[in-house]
Backbone as a chain_set.jsonl record, in Angstrom:
{"seq": "XXXXXXXXXXXXXXXXXXXXXXXXXXXXXXXXXXXXXXXXXXXXXXXXXXXXXXXXXXXXXXXXXXXXXXXXXXXXXXXXXXXXXXXXXXXXXXXXXXXXXXXXXXXXXXXXXXXXXXXXXXXXXXXXXXXXXXXXXXXXXXXXXXXXXXXXXXXXXXXXXXXXXXXXXXXXXXXXXXXXXXXXXXXXXXXXXXXXXXXXXXXXXXXXXXXXXXXXXXXXXXXXXXXX", "coords": {"N": [[106.14, 84.895, 93.599], [106.924, 88.537, 91.928], [106.247, 90.368, 89.95], [107.821, 92.946, 88.081], [107.532, 95.932, 86.362], [109.23, 97.798, 84.325], [109.772, 101.032, 82.886], [111.933, 102.3, 79.607], [114.612, 105.33, 79.48], [113.969, 105.564, 76.538], [112.293, 104.745, 75.982], [111.175, 101.323, 76.036], [110.237, 98.844, 78.032], [111.243, 96.88, 80.649], [110.18, 93.465, 81.691], [110.49, 91.804, 85.348], [110.879, 88.506, 86.504], [110.674, 88.724, 90.002], [113.681, 86.46, 92.132], [114.825, 87.047, 94.123], [115.265, 88.693, 96.489], [117.653, 91.669, 98.528], [118.988, 93.344, 100.484], [120.505, 95.479, 101.254], [123.016, 97.689, 103.998], [124.211, 99.723, 106.22], [125.885, 100.476, 104.722], [126.809, 103.832, 103.484], [129.916, 105.113, 101.757], [131.257, 106.856, 102.952], [132.564, 106.176, 106.503], [131.728, 108.008, 108.808], [128.867, 109.051, 107.917], [127.878, 106.687, 108.196], [128.523, 105.866, 110.843], [126.738, 108.238, 112.223], [124.336, 106.852, 110.802], [123.95, 104.396, 112.141], [123.228, 105.648, 114.879], [121.279, 107.273, 115.047], [119.629, 105.162, 113.678], [120.174, 103.87, 116.42], [119.462, 105.768, 118.051], [116.152, 104.98, 118.219], [116.232, 101.903, 119.44], [117.578, 100.404, 118.587], [119.783, 98.237, 117.896], [123.998, 98.261, 117.084], [125.088, 97.078, 114.358], [127.377, 93.906, 113.801], [128.849, 93.496, 111.478], [129.928, 95.535, 108.799], [129.68, 96.548, 105.6], [126.282, 95.604, 105.693], [123.98, 93.054, 105.21], [120.845, 92.081, 103.773], [118.716, 89.566, 103.482], [115.273, 89.82, 102.415], [111.679, 88.712, 101.235], [110.729, 87.502, 98.297], [108.198, 88.239, 97.287], [107.995, 91.081, 98.972], [108.905, 93.379, 97.126], [108.158, 96.001, 94.905], [106.216, 97.931, 93.384], [104.299, 99.988, 94.224], [101.217, 102.474, 95.371], [100.195, 102.125, 98.191], [100.95, 101.519, 101.226], [100.382, 99.532, 103.582], [100.252, 99.124, 107.007], [101.274, 98.164, 110.735], [100.846, 100.315, 112.991], [102.091, 103.426, 114.222], [104.835, 103.314, 114.05], [106.783, 103.157, 112.196], [108.734, 103.688, 108.702], [109.631, 104.812, 105.112], [113.257, 104.497, 103.679], [115.427, 106.755, 101.507], [116.145, 105.127, 98.243], [118.7, 104.124, 95.551], [118.33, 100.772, 93.483], [119.777, 98.205, 92.293], [118.968, 96.012, 89.847], [118.675, 92.695, 88.125], [117.526, 92.643, 84.767], [116.028, 90.188, 82.833], [118.399, 89.116, 80.777], [119.717, 89.702, 81.968], [120.734, 92.491, 81.956], [122.035, 94.665, 83.974], [119.763, 97.348, 85.378], [119.363, 100.889, 87.064], [117.277, 102.255, 89.781], [115.226, 104.189, 90.99], [113.99, 103.987, 94.824], [112.05, 103.173, 98.015], [112.24, 101.937, 100.789], [110.636, 100.28, 103.068], [110.609, 100.169, 106.751], [109.623, 98.358, 110.175], [110.165, 100.236, 112.362], [109.653, 99.267, 115.065], [110.058, 96.311, 115.016], [112.351, 96.507, 114.43], [113.787, 97.059, 116.117], [114.079, 94.325, 117.907], [115.481, 93.053, 115.719], [117.248, 93.838, 112.312], [117.322, 92.005, 110.457], [114.846, 90.62, 110.105], [112.763, 93.034, 110.636], [113.33, 94.313, 107.984], [111.091, 92.657, 106.799], [108.25, 93.176, 107.425], [107.35, 95.135, 105.615], [106.743, 96.421, 102.635], [109.438, 96.748, 100.016], [109.788, 99.145, 97.802], [109.635, 100.139, 94.435], [110.59, 101.827, 91.929], [108.588, 103.247, 89.235], [110.396, 102.967, 86.544], [113.47, 103.488, 85.11], [116.992, 103.241, 84.345], [119.702, 101.812, 82.149], [121.823, 100.696, 83.755], [124.563, 101.393, 82.072], [124.096, 103.075, 81.174], [124.601, 105.412, 82.654], [126.839, 105.389, 84.204], [128.938, 106.122, 83.938], [128.649, 108.973, 85.851], [127.975, 108.232, 88.397], [128.141, 109.308, 90.562], [127.067, 111.6, 90.57], [124.411, 111.353, 90.318], [121.879, 112.622, 92.109], [119.766, 111.881, 95.065], [117.302, 112.071, 96.774], [114.485, 112.3, 99.798], [111.342, 113.104, 100.888], [108.69, 114.324, 103.48], [106.002, 113.751, 104.51], [103.706, 115.033, 107.052], [100.198, 115.553, 108.085], [99.216, 116.8, 105.494], [101.298, 118.5, 104.495], [104.756, 118.894, 103.122], [108.116, 118.17, 103.773], [111.33, 118.313, 103.231], [113.676, 115.734, 103.96], [115.914, 113.216, 103.515], [118.707, 113.997, 101.432], [120.887, 113.928, 98.956], [123.718, 112.654, 97.203], [124.744, 109.5, 94.715], [127.365, 109.867, 95.564], [127.641, 109.345, 98.006], [127.917, 106.44, 99.688], [127.887, 103.039, 98.909], [128.606, 101.941, 95.612], [126.982, 100.756, 92.928], [127.935, 98.755, 91.4], [129.737, 98.087, 93.109], [128.206, 96.399, 94.714], [127.147, 94.849, 92.707], [129.489, 92.88, 92.517], [129.857, 92.086, 94.947], [127.54, 90.072, 94.206], [128.411, 88.666, 92.278], [130.708, 87.427, 93.459], [128.969, 85.626, 95.672], [127.659, 83.985, 93.743], [124.944, 85.308, 92.984], [124.248, 87.329, 91.062], [122.485, 87.446, 89.285], [119.056, 86.445, 86.605], [116.256, 88.171, 87.478], [117.399, 89.335, 90.307], [117.427, 91.68, 92.568], [119.092, 93.889, 94.685], [119.163, 96.436, 96.964], [120.202, 99.037, 98.506], [120.46, 100.548, 100.267], [120.839, 103.549, 102.961], [120.878, 106.972, 102.721], [122.453, 109.709, 105.304], [119.163, 111.263, 107.372], [117.801, 114.113, 107.896], [118.171, 115.719, 110.245], [115.282, 116.683, 113.099], [113.94, 116.128, 111.597], [110.465, 114.167, 111.617], [110.698, 111.004, 111.031], [108.263, 109.384, 110.92], [106.082, 109.51, 109.14], [103.237, 110.035, 107.185], [102.647, 109.673, 104.032], [105.594, 109.577, 101.698], [107.835, 109.872, 99.686], [110.049, 109.427, 97.209], [112.998, 110.794, 95.05], [115.031, 109.591, 91.895], [117.891, 111.602, 90.433], [119.532, 112.856, 87.36], [121.164, 114.904, 87.289], [122.821, 115.721, 84.882], [120.791, 115.264, 81.994], [118.609, 116.221, 83.97], [116.955, 114.027, 83.869], [114.31, 112.489, 85.784], [113.856, 109.955, 88.851], [111.198, 108.939, 89.796], [108.728, 107.556, 92.766], [106.502, 107.398, 95.031], [104.38, 106.917, 97.945], [101.542, 106.589, 99.971], [101.205, 105.985, 103.529], [99.605, 103.274, 105.095], [96.575, 102.821, 108.189], [95.883, 99.79, 109.158], [93.864, 98.121, 110.628], [92.579, 98.099, 113.885], [93.816, 94.545, 115.763], [91.757, 92.115, 116.808], [91.18, 90.171, 118.58]], "CA": [[107.326, 85.907, 93.441], [106.378, 88.789, 92.402], [106.758, 90.94, 88.571], [108.219, 93.962, 87.623], [108.105, 96.059, 84.85], [110.031, 99.397, 84.26], [109.966, 101.924, 82.066], [113.502, 102.965, 80.079], [114.269, 106.827, 78.878], [113.597, 104.951, 75.071], [110.001, 103.96, 75.745], [110.94, 100.605, 76.219], [110.019, 97.852, 78.977], [112.196, 95.86, 80.948], [110.134, 93.198, 82.753], [111.302, 90.865, 85.683], [110.269, 88.306, 87.613], [111.541, 88.484, 91.345], [113.434, 85.452, 92.355], [115.516, 86.854, 95.104], [116.176, 90.221, 96.926], [118.549, 91.769, 99.144], [118.823, 94.591, 101.531], [122.1, 96.327, 102.026], [122.42, 98.257, 104.79], [124.824, 100.986, 106.612], [126.576, 100.926, 103.161], [128.048, 104.562, 103.703], [131.418, 105.368, 101.467], [131.962, 107.046, 104.804], [131.978, 105.893, 107.451], [130.689, 109.052, 109.613], [127.406, 108.528, 107.423], [127.786, 105.103, 108.529], [128.295, 106.137, 112.212], [125.706, 108.96, 112.053], [123.613, 106.738, 110.712], [124.263, 103.788, 113.365], [122.973, 106.265, 115.533], [119.465, 107.173, 114.667], [118.959, 104.018, 114.815], [120.294, 103.903, 117.986], [118.149, 106.198, 119.645], [115.098, 104.233, 118.27], [116.599, 101.121, 119.875], [117.959, 99.61, 117.381], [121.777, 97.66, 118.203], [124.932, 98.028, 115.876], [125.528, 95.589, 113.441], [127.864, 93.089, 113.834], [129.062, 93.809, 110.736], [129.223, 96.669, 107.806], [128.414, 96.669, 105.336], [125.383, 94.233, 106.19], [122.871, 92.323, 103.82], [119.726, 91.53, 104.548], [117.547, 88.751, 102.339], [114.178, 89.754, 102.207], [111.106, 87.617, 100.985], [110.637, 88.295, 96.602], [106.723, 89.303, 96.957], [107.316, 91.98, 98.994], [109.486, 94.477, 96.313], [106.512, 96.671, 94.855], [105.461, 98.78, 92.553], [102.407, 100.207, 95.303], [101.17, 103.671, 96.027], [99.938, 102.369, 99.307], [101.926, 100.589, 102.082], [100.077, 99.211, 104.691], [101.15, 99.315, 108.759], [100.89, 98.219, 112.079], [101.116, 101.281, 113.711], [102.675, 104.44, 113.682], [106.378, 103.848, 114.114], [107.065, 102.54, 110.371], [109.554, 104.427, 108.432], [110.786, 104.786, 104.659], [114.496, 105.056, 103.937], [115.449, 106.904, 100.283], [118.02, 104.595, 98.554], [118.617, 103.542, 94.781], [118.083, 99.19, 93.61], [120.256, 97.34, 91.719], [117.873, 94.926, 88.918], [118.567, 92.279, 87.268], [116.888, 91.694, 84.332], [116.114, 88.619, 82.213], [118.451, 88.749, 80.535], [121.313, 89.67, 82.901], [121.6, 93.545, 82.384], [121.94, 95.841, 84.97], [119.252, 98.532, 85.469], [118.963, 101.099, 87.938], [116.178, 102.547, 89.97], [114.637, 104.549, 92.666], [113.378, 102.697, 95.786], [111.778, 102.868, 99.431], [112.891, 100.364, 101.96], [109.786, 101.225, 104.588], [110.68, 99.592, 107.564], [109.036, 98.454, 110.672], [111.167, 100.401, 113.826], [109.257, 98.44, 116.09], [110.281, 95.599, 115.217], [114.007, 96.294, 114.097], [115.123, 96.402, 117.548], [114.179, 93.445, 117.707], [116.05, 92.167, 114.485], [116.718, 94.437, 111.751], [116.29, 90.902, 108.852], [112.944, 90.876, 111.038], [111.907, 94.205, 110.489], [112.998, 94.159, 106.971], [110.795, 91.461, 105.712], [107.918, 93.708, 107.637], [107.283, 96.016, 104.435], [107.664, 96.051, 100.766], [110.497, 97.709, 99.604], [109.042, 99.911, 97.165], [110.173, 100.564, 93.716], [109.922, 103.384, 90.695], [108.484, 102.173, 87.84], [110.942, 103.625, 85.636], [114.667, 102.642, 85.208], [118.426, 103.302, 83.455], [119.984, 100.879, 82.011], [122.796, 100.955, 84.549], [125.994, 101.712, 81.722], [124.329, 104.902, 81.059], [124.333, 106.329, 83.771], [128.024, 104.344, 85.164], [130.192, 107.616, 84.848], [128.446, 109.732, 86.724], [126.84, 107.85, 89.139], [128.366, 110.195, 92.211], [126.385, 113.464, 90.688], [122.823, 111.527, 90.885], [121.897, 113.346, 93.561], [119.146, 111.207, 96.121], [116.029, 112.899, 97.36], [113.401, 111.931, 100.266], [110.202, 113.856, 101.633], [108.031, 113.155, 103.958], [104.41, 114.375, 104.203], [102.508, 114.955, 107.806], [98.805, 116.559, 107.955], [99.21, 117.601, 104.118], [102.568, 119.255, 103.988], [105.731, 118.012, 102.679], [109.413, 118.004, 104.55], [112.462, 117.278, 102.737], [114.118, 114.666, 105.224], [116.605, 113.147, 103.003], [119.62, 115.061, 100.302], [122.331, 113.404, 99.017], [124.212, 112.172, 96.235], [125.484, 108.488, 94.941], [129.076, 109.334, 96.164], [127.905, 108.811, 99.585], [126.58, 105.518, 99.301], [128.786, 102.895, 97.86], [128.567, 101.72, 94.279], [126.015, 99.411, 92.107], [129.505, 98.003, 90.665], [130.938, 96.883, 94.089], [127.172, 95.138, 94.815], [127.666, 93.812, 92.33], [130.998, 92.145, 92.784], [129.667, 90.858, 96.068], [126.668, 89.416, 93.85], [128.39, 88.216, 91.752], [130.76, 86.424, 94.858], [128.337, 85.029, 95.969], [126.408, 83.097, 92.732], [123.698, 86.061, 93.127], [124.196, 87.913, 89.928], [121.365, 86.471, 88.609], [118.182, 87.593, 86.757], [115.331, 88.397, 88.725], [117.949, 89.611, 91.878], [116.704, 93.011, 93.146], [119.658, 94.398, 95.421], [118.424, 97.612, 97.369], [121.944, 100.226, 98.59], [121.088, 101.053, 102.008], [120.458, 104.604, 102.229], [121.654, 108.538, 103.289], [121.466, 110.165, 106.394], [118.106, 111.948, 107.378], [117.504, 115.357, 108.536], [117.484, 115.979, 111.942], [114.58, 117.114, 113.023], [112.473, 116.39, 110.484], [109.592, 113.229, 112.103], [109.994, 109.866, 109.867], [106.815, 108.48, 111.08], [104.929, 109.789, 107.969], [101.595, 109.702, 105.826], [103.656, 109.795, 102.938], [107.232, 109.065, 101.567], [108.232, 110.341, 98.378], [111.869, 109.648, 96.88], [113.432, 111.032, 93.641], [116.732, 109.369, 91.928], [117.478, 112.843, 89.533], [120.428, 112.816, 86.631], [121.991, 116.266, 86.73], [123.453, 116.067, 83.382], [119.876, 114.883, 81.291], [117.366, 116.413, 84.025], [115.787, 113.379, 84.026], [114.144, 111.994, 87.159], [112.858, 109.176, 88.395], [110.089, 109.15, 91.131], [108.237, 107.213, 93.567], [105.858, 108.138, 96.093], [103.142, 106.352, 98.229], [100.896, 106.648, 101.019], [101.428, 105.358, 104.651], [97.878, 103.481, 105.445], [96.816, 102.219, 109.311], [95.587, 98.813, 109.471], [92.882, 97.902, 111.959], [93.37, 97.125, 114.974], [93.212, 93.177, 115.734], [90.666, 91.944, 117.176], [91.809, 88.681, 119.573]], "C": [[106.805, 87.172, 93.239], [107.415, 89.7, 90.431], [106.347, 91.997, 89.247], [108.571, 94.312, 86.694], [108.135, 97.473, 84.907], [109.98, 99.728, 82.856], [111.509, 102.675, 81.423], [113.117, 103.821, 79.075], [114.325, 106.463, 77.181], [112.416, 104.94, 74.606], [109.841, 102.564, 75.581], [110.674, 99.514, 77.395], [110.712, 96.952, 79.137], [110.382, 94.672, 82.216], [110.797, 91.862, 83.629], [110.805, 90.284, 86.972], [111.283, 88.121, 88.97], [111.85, 87.404, 91.386], [114.075, 86.034, 94.042], [115.759, 88.92, 95.369], [116.518, 90.644, 98.037], [118.89, 92.537, 99.517], [119.69, 94.907, 102.358], [121.923, 97.203, 102.875], [123.723, 98.819, 105.303], [126.349, 100.644, 105.517], [127.001, 102.532, 102.616], [129.112, 103.958, 102.847], [132.071, 105.793, 102.874], [131.579, 106.524, 105.555], [131.943, 106.501, 108.956], [129.666, 109.42, 109.221], [127.307, 107.17, 108.197], [127.368, 104.778, 110.225], [127.148, 106.89, 112.707], [124.471, 108.06, 112.18], [122.623, 105.3, 112.172], [123.163, 104.313, 114.573], [122.091, 107.153, 115.793], [118.782, 105.673, 114.825], [119.484, 103.538, 116.508], [119.1, 104.353, 119.164], [116.813, 105.705, 119.259], [115.157, 102.601, 118.752], [116.93, 100.602, 119.766], [119.899, 98.767, 117.743], [122.317, 98.081, 117.056], [124.855, 97.218, 115.74], [126.699, 95.629, 114.27], [129.824, 93.285, 113.361], [129.363, 95.522, 109.683], [130.63, 96.787, 106.811], [127.668, 95.621, 106.334], [124.555, 94.056, 104.921], [122.249, 91.5, 103.886], [118.9, 90.703, 103.041], [116.42, 89.134, 102.411], [112.886, 88.823, 101.138], [110.823, 88.533, 99.625], [110.056, 89.349, 96.525], [106.928, 91.218, 97.391], [108.489, 93.353, 98.299], [108.071, 94.298, 94.948], [106.581, 97.736, 93.94], [103.995, 99.584, 93.425], [102.406, 101.929, 95.124], [100.66, 103.875, 97.398], [100.59, 101.148, 99.582], [101.064, 100.923, 103.434], [101.154, 98.882, 105.663], [100.47, 98.852, 109.75], [99.816, 98.996, 112.891], [102.137, 102.308, 113.784], [104.202, 104.432, 113.856], [107.074, 102.73, 112.998], [107.82, 104.1, 109.72], [110.325, 104.132, 106.876], [112.009, 105.222, 104.91], [114.944, 105.47, 101.692], [116.821, 105.732, 99.729], [117.593, 104.027, 96.993], [118.477, 101.41, 94.913], [118.552, 99.096, 92.824], [119.178, 95.932, 91.014], [118.124, 94.421, 87.835], [118.374, 91.686, 85.792], [116.86, 90.599, 84.387], [117.008, 88.234, 81.465], [120.508, 89.109, 80.745], [122.023, 91.428, 82.472], [121.416, 94.017, 83.067], [121.055, 96.809, 84.488], [119.615, 98.825, 87.335], [117.793, 102.351, 87.817], [115.711, 103.5, 91.506], [113.883, 103.538, 93.323], [113.069, 103.764, 96.912], [111.135, 101.612, 100.175], [111.49, 100.974, 102.976], [109.89, 99.592, 105.425], [110.129, 99.656, 108.675], [110.103, 99.089, 111.951], [111.152, 99.678, 115.193], [109.594, 97.633, 116.327], [111.756, 95.676, 115.184], [114.657, 96.251, 115.881], [114.711, 94.577, 118.142], [115.368, 92.394, 116.739], [115.627, 93.226, 113.429], [116.359, 93.419, 110.07], [114.945, 91.105, 109.072], [112.088, 91.848, 110.007], [112.067, 94.318, 108.564], [111.637, 93.252, 105.889], [109.32, 92.066, 106.642], [106.542, 94.29, 106.76], [107.124, 95.814, 103.459], [108.428, 96.992, 100.547], [109.767, 98.217, 97.972], [109.789, 100.368, 95.699], [109.711, 101.11, 92.447], [109.679, 102.361, 89.645], [108.984, 102.759, 86.401], [112.372, 102.986, 86.202], [115.766, 103.03, 84.26], [119.126, 102.465, 83.328], [121.847, 101.768, 82.893], [124.626, 101.809, 83.369], [125.204, 102.87, 81.201], [124.905, 105.895, 81.619], [126.517, 106.354, 84.647], [129.12, 105.349, 84.935], [130.152, 108.375, 84.982], [127.365, 109.293, 87.284], [126.593, 108.323, 90.002], [127.897, 111.265, 91.636], [125.055, 112.818, 90.911], [123.033, 111.637, 91.812], [119.238, 111.971, 93.966], [118.018, 111.834, 96.837], [114.612, 112.698, 98.518], [112.265, 112.897, 100.964], [109.404, 112.855, 102.42], [106.573, 114.037, 104.334], [103.89, 114.275, 105.35], [101.547, 115.759, 107.655], [98.655, 117.358, 106.539], [100.768, 118.645, 103.73], [103.657, 118.933, 103.888], [107.291, 118.469, 103.303], [109.968, 117.179, 103.555], [113.093, 116.494, 103.977], [115.117, 114.314, 104.534], [117.444, 113.471, 101.297], [120.291, 114.717, 100.174], [122.633, 113.045, 97.413], [124.295, 110.562, 95.876], [126.59, 108.042, 95.39], [128.521, 109.092, 97.414], [127.875, 107.396, 100.151], [127.713, 104.397, 98.253], [128.143, 101.727, 97.108], [127.554, 100.461, 93.974], [127.499, 98.486, 91.692], [130.253, 97.38, 91.986], [129.741, 96.286, 94.774], [127.425, 93.968, 93.769], [128.523, 92.721, 92.138], [130.542, 91.922, 93.772], [128.74, 90.036, 94.907], [127.482, 88.447, 93.51], [130.023, 86.23, 92.288], [130.317, 84.97, 95.023], [127.199, 83.88, 95.395], [124.991, 84.403, 92.777], [123.576, 86.423, 91.729], [123.467, 87.861, 89.162], [120.292, 86.962, 87.91], [116.936, 87.377, 87.913], [115.964, 88.592, 89.759], [117.591, 91.41, 91.785], [117.382, 92.787, 94.42], [119.181, 96.233, 95.946], [119.6, 98.394, 98.656], [121.688, 100.066, 100.08], [121.151, 102.417, 101.764], [120.807, 105.924, 102.754], [121.45, 109.343, 104.649], [120.129, 111.182, 106.377], [117.918, 113.08, 108.228], [117.429, 115.542, 110.056], [116.459, 117.151, 112.324], [113.239, 116.829, 113.126], [111.352, 114.965, 110.813], [109.55, 112.073, 110.653], [108.899, 109.274, 109.815], [105.465, 109.642, 109.692], [103.407, 109.372, 107.552], [102.043, 109.447, 104.816], [105.236, 110.043, 102.675], [106.838, 109.027, 99.554], [109.309, 110.502, 97.653], [111.442, 110.001, 95.368], [115.212, 110.789, 93.506], [116.753, 110.605, 90.047], [118.828, 112.674, 88.919], [120.558, 114.153, 86.467], [121.934, 116.871, 85.294], [122.093, 116.144, 82.592], [118.693, 115.868, 82.249], [116.853, 115.449, 84.43], [115.96, 112.997, 85.553], [113.234, 110.849, 87.099], [112.125, 108.934, 89.317], [109.554, 107.635, 91.469], [107.764, 107.719, 94.767], [104.759, 107.119, 96.461], [102.567, 106.87, 99.514], [100.813, 105.662, 101.951], [99.757, 104.986, 105.462], [98.014, 102.457, 106.727], [96.49, 101.352, 108.734], [94.646, 98.56, 110.73], [93.425, 97.49, 112.339], [92.749, 95.558, 115.225], [92.408, 93.198, 116.351], [91.141, 90.353, 118.101], [93.785, 88.634, 120.427]], "O": [[106.069, 87.467, 94.18], [108.565, 89.609, 90.002], [105.519, 92.269, 90.116], [109.443, 93.799, 85.993], [107.286, 98.208, 85.411], [110.103, 98.971, 81.894], [112.214, 103.38, 82.145], [112.219, 103.737, 78.238], [114.863, 107.371, 76.546], [111.777, 105.043, 73.558], [108.771, 102.171, 75.117], [111.851, 99.515, 77.753], [110.998, 96.155, 78.243], [109.783, 95.155, 83.176], [111.454, 91.001, 83.043], [110.459, 90.844, 88.012], [112.367, 87.539, 88.978], [110.996, 86.644, 90.928], [113.744, 85.405, 95.048], [116.185, 89.875, 94.72], [115.829, 90.163, 98.936], [119.593, 92.971, 98.604], [119.806, 94.788, 103.578], [120.818, 97.745, 102.859], [124.633, 98.271, 104.681], [127.549, 100.648, 105.791], [127.475, 102.625, 101.484], [129.392, 102.76, 102.909], [132.961, 105.318, 103.579], [130.386, 106.229, 105.628], [132.068, 105.856, 109.997], [129.132, 110.239, 109.97], [126.267, 106.918, 108.806], [126.538, 104.032, 110.744], [126.485, 106.348, 113.591], [123.672, 108.155, 113.112], [121.529, 105.253, 112.735], [122.381, 103.529, 115.111], [122.161, 107.826, 116.822], [117.933, 105.192, 115.576], [118.93, 102.923, 117.418], [118.441, 103.96, 120.126], [116.026, 106.046, 120.141], [114.149, 101.951, 118.471], [116.982, 99.755, 120.657], [120.991, 99.326, 117.634], [121.623, 98.314, 116.067], [124.595, 96.348, 116.571], [127.114, 96.503, 115.031], [130.939, 93.281, 113.883], [128.858, 96.559, 110.115], [131.832, 96.975, 106.996], [128.112, 95.026, 107.316], [124.511, 94.755, 103.909], [122.588, 90.325, 104.025], [118.634, 91.19, 101.942], [116.061, 88.001, 102.73], [113.4, 88.239, 100.184], [110.706, 89.758, 99.616], [110.347, 90.496, 96.187], [106.487, 92.202, 96.798], [108.829, 94.239, 99.082], [107.443, 93.388, 94.405], [107.519, 98.483, 94.215], [102.839, 99.572, 93.003], [103.412, 102.561, 94.801], [100.55, 104.975, 97.942], [100.814, 100.166, 98.874], [100.994, 101.953, 104.104], [102.325, 98.543, 105.491], [99.25, 98.996, 109.83], [98.68, 98.732, 113.286], [103.217, 101.95, 113.314], [104.805, 105.504, 113.809], [107.733, 101.709, 113.198], [107.571, 105.244, 110.101], [111.357, 103.461, 106.895], [112.278, 105.997, 105.828], [114.766, 104.639, 100.802], [117.892, 105.48, 100.283], [116.473, 103.531, 96.868], [118.51, 100.79, 95.976], [118.102, 99.866, 91.976], [118.748, 95.027, 91.729], [118.018, 94.992, 86.749], [118.839, 90.591, 85.475], [117.287, 89.866, 85.279], [116.905, 87.048, 81.155], [121.614, 88.949, 80.23], [123.214, 91.726, 82.56], [120.193, 94.075, 83.192], [121.264, 97.262, 83.363], [119.883, 98.088, 88.284], [117.418, 103.044, 86.871], [115.935, 103.32, 92.703], [113.306, 102.571, 92.825], [113.556, 104.895, 96.923], [110.183, 100.831, 100.164], [111.522, 102.084, 103.507], [109.531, 98.466, 105.078], [109.813, 100.822, 108.913], [110.852, 98.255, 112.461], [112.017, 99.503, 116.051], [109.748, 97.403, 117.526], [112.395, 94.913, 115.908], [115.55, 95.665, 116.493], [115.483, 93.938, 118.857], [115.888, 91.326, 117.061], [114.472, 93.629, 113.296], [115.676, 93.711, 109.088], [114.11, 91.651, 108.352], [111.26, 91.66, 109.116], [111.045, 94.392, 107.881], [111.422, 93.288, 104.678], [108.773, 90.971, 106.771], [105.34, 94.111, 106.955], [107.424, 94.656, 103.169], [108.116, 98.134, 100.884], [109.3, 97.388, 97.191], [110.731, 101.123, 95.941], [108.599, 100.88, 91.971], [110.171, 101.286, 89.302], [108.278, 102.97, 85.415], [112.536, 102.3, 87.211], [115.317, 103.168, 83.122], [119.481, 101.998, 84.411], [122.55, 102.757, 82.686], [125.498, 102.521, 83.865], [125.92, 103.748, 80.718], [125.505, 106.898, 81.234], [127.092, 107.177, 85.36], [130.108, 105.4, 85.667], [131.06, 109.124, 84.622], [126.199, 109.599, 87.036], [125.5, 108.261, 90.565], [128.328, 112.254, 92.228], [124.321, 113.474, 91.65], [123.922, 111.15, 92.51], [118.21, 111.677, 93.354], [118.429, 112.04, 97.978], [113.551, 113.003, 97.973], [112.81, 113.54, 101.861], [109.272, 111.632, 102.39], [106.635, 115.264, 104.261], [103.234, 113.234, 105.298], [101.823, 116.812, 107.082], [98.045, 118.426, 106.482], [100.996, 119.325, 102.73], [103.903, 118.388, 104.964], [107.387, 119.667, 103.038], [109.63, 116.089, 103.092], [112.777, 116.942, 105.079], [115.878, 115.266, 104.707], [116.893, 113.226, 100.224], [121.044, 114.821, 101.142], [121.772, 113.186, 96.544], [123.85, 109.968, 96.858], [127.003, 106.906, 95.621], [129.289, 108.353, 98.03], [127.783, 107.387, 101.378], [128.224, 104.751, 97.191], [127.433, 100.839, 97.58], [127.417, 99.449, 94.661], [127.58, 97.303, 92.024], [131.092, 96.48, 91.982], [130.126, 95.48, 95.621], [127.736, 92.782, 93.868], [128.156, 91.689, 91.577], [130.912, 90.749, 93.806], [129.398, 89.047, 94.584], [127.493, 87.403, 94.162], [130.212, 85.071, 91.916], [130.774, 83.853, 94.778], [126.348, 83.215, 95.987], [123.915, 83.898, 92.454], [122.725, 85.783, 91.112], [123.793, 88.314, 88.065], [120.103, 88.121, 88.281], [116.835, 86.616, 88.875], [115.339, 88.072, 90.683], [117.596, 92.081, 90.753], [116.942, 91.994, 95.252], [118.922, 97.08, 95.091], [119.497, 97.951, 99.799], [122.461, 99.591, 100.912], [121.446, 102.782, 100.626], [121.279, 105.589, 103.84], [120.307, 109.591, 105.03], [120.019, 111.907, 105.388], [117.888, 112.843, 109.435], [116.44, 115.436, 110.78], [116.653, 118.321, 111.995], [112.229, 116.967, 113.817], [111.419, 114.399, 109.721], [108.82, 112.128, 109.663], [108.502, 108.67, 108.819], [104.365, 110.192, 109.741], [102.764, 108.343, 107.759], [101.527, 108.355, 104.58], [105.95, 110.668, 103.459], [106.094, 108.507, 98.722], [109.648, 111.652, 97.375], [110.424, 109.792, 94.708], [116.165, 111.208, 94.163], [116.065, 110.507, 89.031], [119.631, 112.307, 89.777], [120.051, 114.641, 85.458], [121.403, 117.844, 84.76], [121.952, 117.335, 82.314], [117.808, 116.363, 81.551], [116.15, 115.621, 85.427], [116.936, 113.05, 86.302], [112.382, 110.54, 86.265], [112.915, 108.392, 90.091], [109.802, 106.673, 90.742], [108.47, 108.404, 95.507], [104.205, 106.486, 95.562], [103.275, 107.671, 100.123], [100.445, 104.541, 101.598], [99.005, 105.747, 106.07], [98.878, 101.583, 106.791], [96.584, 101.558, 107.524], [95.007, 98.974, 111.832], [94.383, 96.777, 112.04], [91.573, 95.274, 114.998], [92.019, 94.314, 116.695], [91.448, 89.505, 117.263], [94.158, 87.649, 121.065]]}, "num_chains": 1, "name": "protein.A"}
């Protein structure tokens, strides 16, 4: 299992022993956005899903606080997302996340690709109840870096995605809304013409009402070539 610790706005912390991680996919509220994401992935050779939204179990140890993601080749990519975390007392937390995915492996199976790299989570979180009334106003953005130059690649709001409440209901029906559960939301469309196969990813989840920003960033590090 993984141990994650989140700092809340009041300065307190919550530590979570992760028991399960679930990655939502094709989870836009707008079918046009879902179709756009399917088209983005189709350009990479990823077959369309049989049903939307989708839900992919991920190994619990892949939920990480980290500044480095090691990859085997140059065709891996992050995705700006929010994460719903069930803490030890059953309280629901909301934070920023980046689902790093192996695009080469994804053409053979989305569930496989989701297990090839970490789900990177920010080190700060909000109590879901504290932002519930303005969820659709929360902004979600991502930047990629190539050769030291940072470019905005994703820019939207939580209004574009199925809500944390929707997914909490799904988990409750499945018997999965238990302490130690992490659900990653699915992503928003990427900007056309921006190379997603980057040296670095940075994600922000921000609250315009308060000016508070939850962020994460990590370098994408190529591993040495295998021998044999």
